[in-house]
Amino acid sequence: MDALAALGFSDFFRAQLTEQELAAGLVVGRVVAQHRGEWDIITADGPRRAILAGRHYDERGTTLVLGRIQPTVGDWVLLAEPDDGKLWVIERLLDRRSHLERGVAGRRRESQTIVANVDLVVIVCAVPRPDTQDAAAGRSVNPRRIERYLAAVAQGGAEGLILINKADLSPDAGRLATELGERFAPCGVLAVSALDEGGLDTLRERLVPGLTVSLVGLSGVGKSSIVNALLGRSAQRTSAEREHDARGRHTTTHRELFVTETGALLVDTPGMREFALSGDADDDVGGFDDVLEVAGLCRFRDCRHKDEPGCAVRAAVERGELLPERLSSYHKLSGELDQQKAMKRRIETRSTSKRDGRGPLRGTGARKRAR
Ligand code: GDP
Ligand code: ZN
């Protein structure tokens, strides 16, 4: 396998190269990270930092002429060598074979590509565990949410695989995997444990060289743990290393695309995290029955349990009846969810007023029909 094939370059992309481009000596590369107006790109000869060719911008040089050509992690591009300085130039973005988009189904102009050319999207859930302080586990096997993930995956032309993680915590994991397998066939379902490595070899078998894979799922379900297991100890990036990256971008090439031990390409971008929550009005923060039960006693029905007077939840924490960690993870997750909902409302308001000028209420109906 040559160096480009090892990065996922297949005949689909190779066939797009023209003779002129080859004659001009343009270099093929894959986007591994995106910054403001600059991209980190890996080529057969190593990493390159690049900007978009000037003709992709308007006359002021600030706005992209075509909203959708923004190269994204996973994209294949053609680069021209710089004649002066250090930055290479992205001359062309090759057609995508698949992608994962965040946005509203059926409204392509409003959506944002998170990963390009992803072959397999692994949807990570964790087994429910009734007695748990582990908030994520209790709320994350949500068939409706899985359904939405799968819809986005199918829409982008990728394949999906459902992982039920933390199988070590529950004897029901296998049964749950079978049930979900029946419900979501032909999508595969695997019960795994990042902790004791159970089931991970079956996952590794799917991660063949050159395959591009991404993990999605709510925070806390174990994505980082699985990623670390797949990358192997040596490739693991500790949080200290990540901090170092953030400080020293000019020295370290920042990456969001990694090679797994089995030779697959793993995309892990900050955008994957936001993709996890759809922002649908019915997407609630589940698994917090203990918090919600007490919340029924708050003075205000819309109490956010922050600094409102008469908050029963904070009172319960003060009395030691509710762990402070429970309240802070509730705040964290409901905060993420609120952001997603707000973003979605903005998108709907914009696209509805553009389309028929009737305002956001109509948009709600249109959204329902679109799904
Ligand atoms: P992420 O937010 O999805 O990246 O989740 P993390 O990988 O950070 O995991 C969240 C928590 O779950 C951590 O405390 C992990 O140690 C724990 N965890 C992850 N995978 C497993 C697993 O398979 N079994 C058990 N028991 N705990 C796990
Ligand atoms: Zn309250």
mmCIF file of N, CA and C and ligand atoms in Angstrom, residues 124 129 134 136 165-169 192-197 217-228 273 332, ligand 1:
data_model
loop_
_atom_site.group_PDB
_atom_site.id
_atom_site.type_symbol
_atom_site.label_atom_id
_atom_site.label_comp_id
_atom_site.label_asym_id
_atom_site.label_seq_id
_atom_site.Cartn_x
_atom_site.Cartn_y
_atom_site.Cartn_z
ATOM 1 N N VAL A 124 -21.479 5.582 19.643
ATOM 2 C CA VAL A 124 -21.159 4.984 20.943
ATOM 3 C C VAL A 124 -22.245 5.307 21.974
ATOM 4 N N ARG A 129 -27.386 1.760 33.697
ATOM 5 C CA ARG A 129 -26.993 1.169 34.968
ATOM 6 C C ARG A 129 -27.817 1.868 36.030
ATOM 7 N N ASP A 134 -23.048 7.406 37.534
ATOM 8 C CA ASP A 134 -22.450 7.669 36.236
ATOM 9 C C ASP A 134 -23.555 8.159 35.302
ATOM 10 N N ALA A 136 -23.827 9.560 32.426
ATOM 11 C CA ALA A 136 -23.897 9.298 30.995
ATOM 12 C C ALA A 136 -24.462 7.921 30.710
ATOM 13 N N ASN A 165 -21.075 0.454 24.868
ATOM 14 C CA ASN A 165 -19.850 0.392 25.687
ATOM 15 C C ASN A 165 -20.195 0.136 27.159
ATOM 16 N N LYS A 166 -19.174 -0.108 27.936
ATOM 17 C CA LYS A 166 -19.280 -0.378 29.373
ATOM 18 C C LYS A 166 -20.033 -1.692 29.630
ATOM 19 N N ALA A 167 -19.853 -2.645 28.716
ATOM 20 C CA ALA A 167 -20.519 -3.940 28.850
ATOM 21 C C ALA A 167 -20.097 -4.619 30.146
ATOM 22 N N ASP A 168 -18.928 -4.264 30.661
ATOM 23 C CA ASP A 168 -18.465 -4.857 31.928
ATOM 24 C C ASP A 168 -19.373 -4.498 33.103
ATOM 25 N N LEU A 169 -20.160 -3.442 32.945
ATOM 26 C CA LEU A 169 -20.986 -2.978 34.060
ATOM 27 C C LEU A 169 -22.328 -3.683 34.162
ATOM 28 N N VAL A 192 -19.263 -3.768 23.828
ATOM 29 C CA VAL A 192 -17.816 -3.716 24.071
ATOM 30 C C VAL A 192 -17.535 -3.151 25.468
ATOM 31 N N SER A 193 -16.288 -3.266 25.861
ATOM 32 C CA SER A 193 -15.855 -2.593 27.077
ATOM 33 C C SER A 193 -14.467 -2.015 26.843
ATOM 34 N N ALA A 194 -14.391 -0.705 26.928
ATOM 35 C CA ALA A 194 -13.081 -0.070 26.774
ATOM 36 C C ALA A 194 -12.218 -0.410 27.985
ATOM 37 N N LEU A 195 -12.883 -0.746 29.080
ATOM 38 C CA LEU A 195 -12.166 -0.996 30.321
ATOM 39 C C LEU A 195 -11.452 -2.347 30.295
ATOM 40 N N ASP A 196 -12.212 -3.424 29.977
ATOM 41 C CA ASP A 196 -11.558 -4.733 29.965
ATOM 42 C C ASP A 196 -11.299 -5.238 28.547
ATOM 43 N N GLU A 197 -11.471 -4.356 27.544
ATOM 44 C CA GLU A 197 -11.163 -4.676 26.151
ATOM 45 C C GLU A 197 -12.138 -5.669 25.532
ATOM 46 N N GLY A 217 -21.177 10.315 19.918
ATOM 47 C CA GLY A 217 -21.903 9.875 21.113
ATOM 48 C C GLY A 217 -21.776 10.921 22.196
ATOM 49 N N LEU A 218 -22.679 10.872 23.151
ATOM 50 C CA LEU A 218 -22.689 11.873 24.206
ATOM 51 C C LEU A 218 -21.422 11.801 25.047
ATOM 52 N N SER A 219 -21.107 12.883 25.721
ATOM 53 C CA SER A 219 -19.921 12.859 26.557
ATOM 54 C C SER A 219 -20.148 11.902 27.716
ATOM 55 N N GLY A 220 -19.097 11.189 28.075
ATOM 56 C CA GLY A 220 -19.184 10.258 29.188
ATOM 57 C C GLY A 220 -19.441 8.816 28.796
ATOM 58 N N VAL A 221 -19.772 8.570 27.545
ATOM 59 C CA VAL A 221 -20.067 7.194 27.150
ATOM 60 C C VAL A 221 -18.801 6.361 26.936
ATOM 61 N N GLY A 222 -17.650 7.038 26.839
ATOM 62 C CA GLY A 222 -16.396 6.295 26.729
ATOM 63 C C GLY A 222 -15.686 6.420 25.393
ATOM 64 N N LYS A 223 -15.993 7.459 24.628
ATOM 65 C CA LYS A 223 -15.359 7.620 23.318
ATOM 66 C C LYS A 223 -13.837 7.743 23.432
ATOM 67 N N SER A 224 -13.378 8.618 24.341
ATOM 68 C CA SER A 224 -11.926 8.808 24.472
ATOM 69 C C SER A 224 -11.244 7.500 24.860
ATOM 70 N N SER A 225 -11.884 6.753 25.774
ATOM 71 C CA SER A 225 -11.293 5.489 26.209
ATOM 72 C C SER A 225 -11.170 4.521 25.034
ATOM 73 N N ILE A 226 -12.208 4.479 24.189
ATOM 74 C CA ILE A 226 -12.166 3.583 23.034
ATOM 75 C C ILE A 226 -11.107 4.053 22.035
ATOM 76 N N VAL A 227 -11.088 5.356 21.798
ATOM 77 C CA VAL A 227 -10.088 5.914 20.881
ATOM 78 C C VAL A 227 -8.681 5.536 21.347
ATOM 79 N N ASN A 228 -8.419 5.716 22.632
ATOM 80 C CA ASN A 228 -7.098 5.376 23.153
ATOM 81 C C ASN A 228 -6.781 3.899 22.944
ATOM 82 N N ARG A 273 -18.241 16.358 18.952
ATOM 83 C CA ARG A 273 -18.889 16.511 20.244
ATOM 84 C C ARG A 273 -20.241 17.203 20.115
ATOM 85 N N LYS A 332 -23.884 20.794 33.152
ATOM 86 C CA LYS A 332 -23.013 20.718 31.980
ATOM 87 C C LYS A 332 -23.804 20.197 30.784
HETATM 88 P P1 GDP B 1 -16.122 10.330 26.518
HETATM 89 O O1 GDP B 1 -16.589 11.576 27.179
HETATM 90 O O2 GDP B 1 -17.184 9.723 25.659
HETATM 91 O O3 GDP B 1 -14.835 10.488 25.780
HETATM 92 O O4 GDP B 1 -15.891 9.255 27.694
HETATM 93 P P2 GDP B 1 -14.536 8.826 28.456
HETATM 94 O O5 GDP B 1 -13.715 7.921 27.589
HETATM 95 O O6 GDP B 1 -13.876 10.036 28.985
HETATM 96 O O7 GDP B 1 -15.155 7.935 29.634
HETATM 97 C C1 GDP B 1 -16.014 8.469 30.613
HETATM 98 C C2 GDP B 1 -15.898 7.646 31.875
HETATM 99 O O8 GDP B 1 -16.348 6.316 31.656
HETATM 100 C C3 GDP B 1 -14.461 7.523 32.370
HETATM 101 O O9 GDP B 1 -14.485 7.583 33.765
HETATM 102 C C4 GDP B 1 -14.026 6.161 31.891
HETATM 103 O O10 GDP B 1 -13.037 5.594 32.697
HETATM 104 C C5 GDP B 1 -15.327 5.381 31.977
HETATM 105 N N1 GDP B 1 -15.376 4.275 31.001
HETATM 106 C C6 GDP B 1 -15.094 4.342 29.690
HETATM 107 N N2 GDP B 1 -15.261 3.143 29.109
HETATM 108 C C7 GDP B 1 -15.645 2.295 30.080
HETATM 109 C C8 GDP B 1 -15.977 0.906 30.106
HETATM 110 O O11 GDP B 1 -15.953 0.175 29.112
HETATM 111 N N3 GDP B 1 -16.347 0.385 31.305
HETATM 112 C C9 GDP B 1 -16.407 1.123 32.427
HETATM 113 N N4 GDP B 1 -16.788 0.541 33.542
HETATM 114 N N5 GDP B 1 -16.096 2.446 32.449
HETATM 115 C C10 GDP B 1 -15.714 3.025 31.289
#
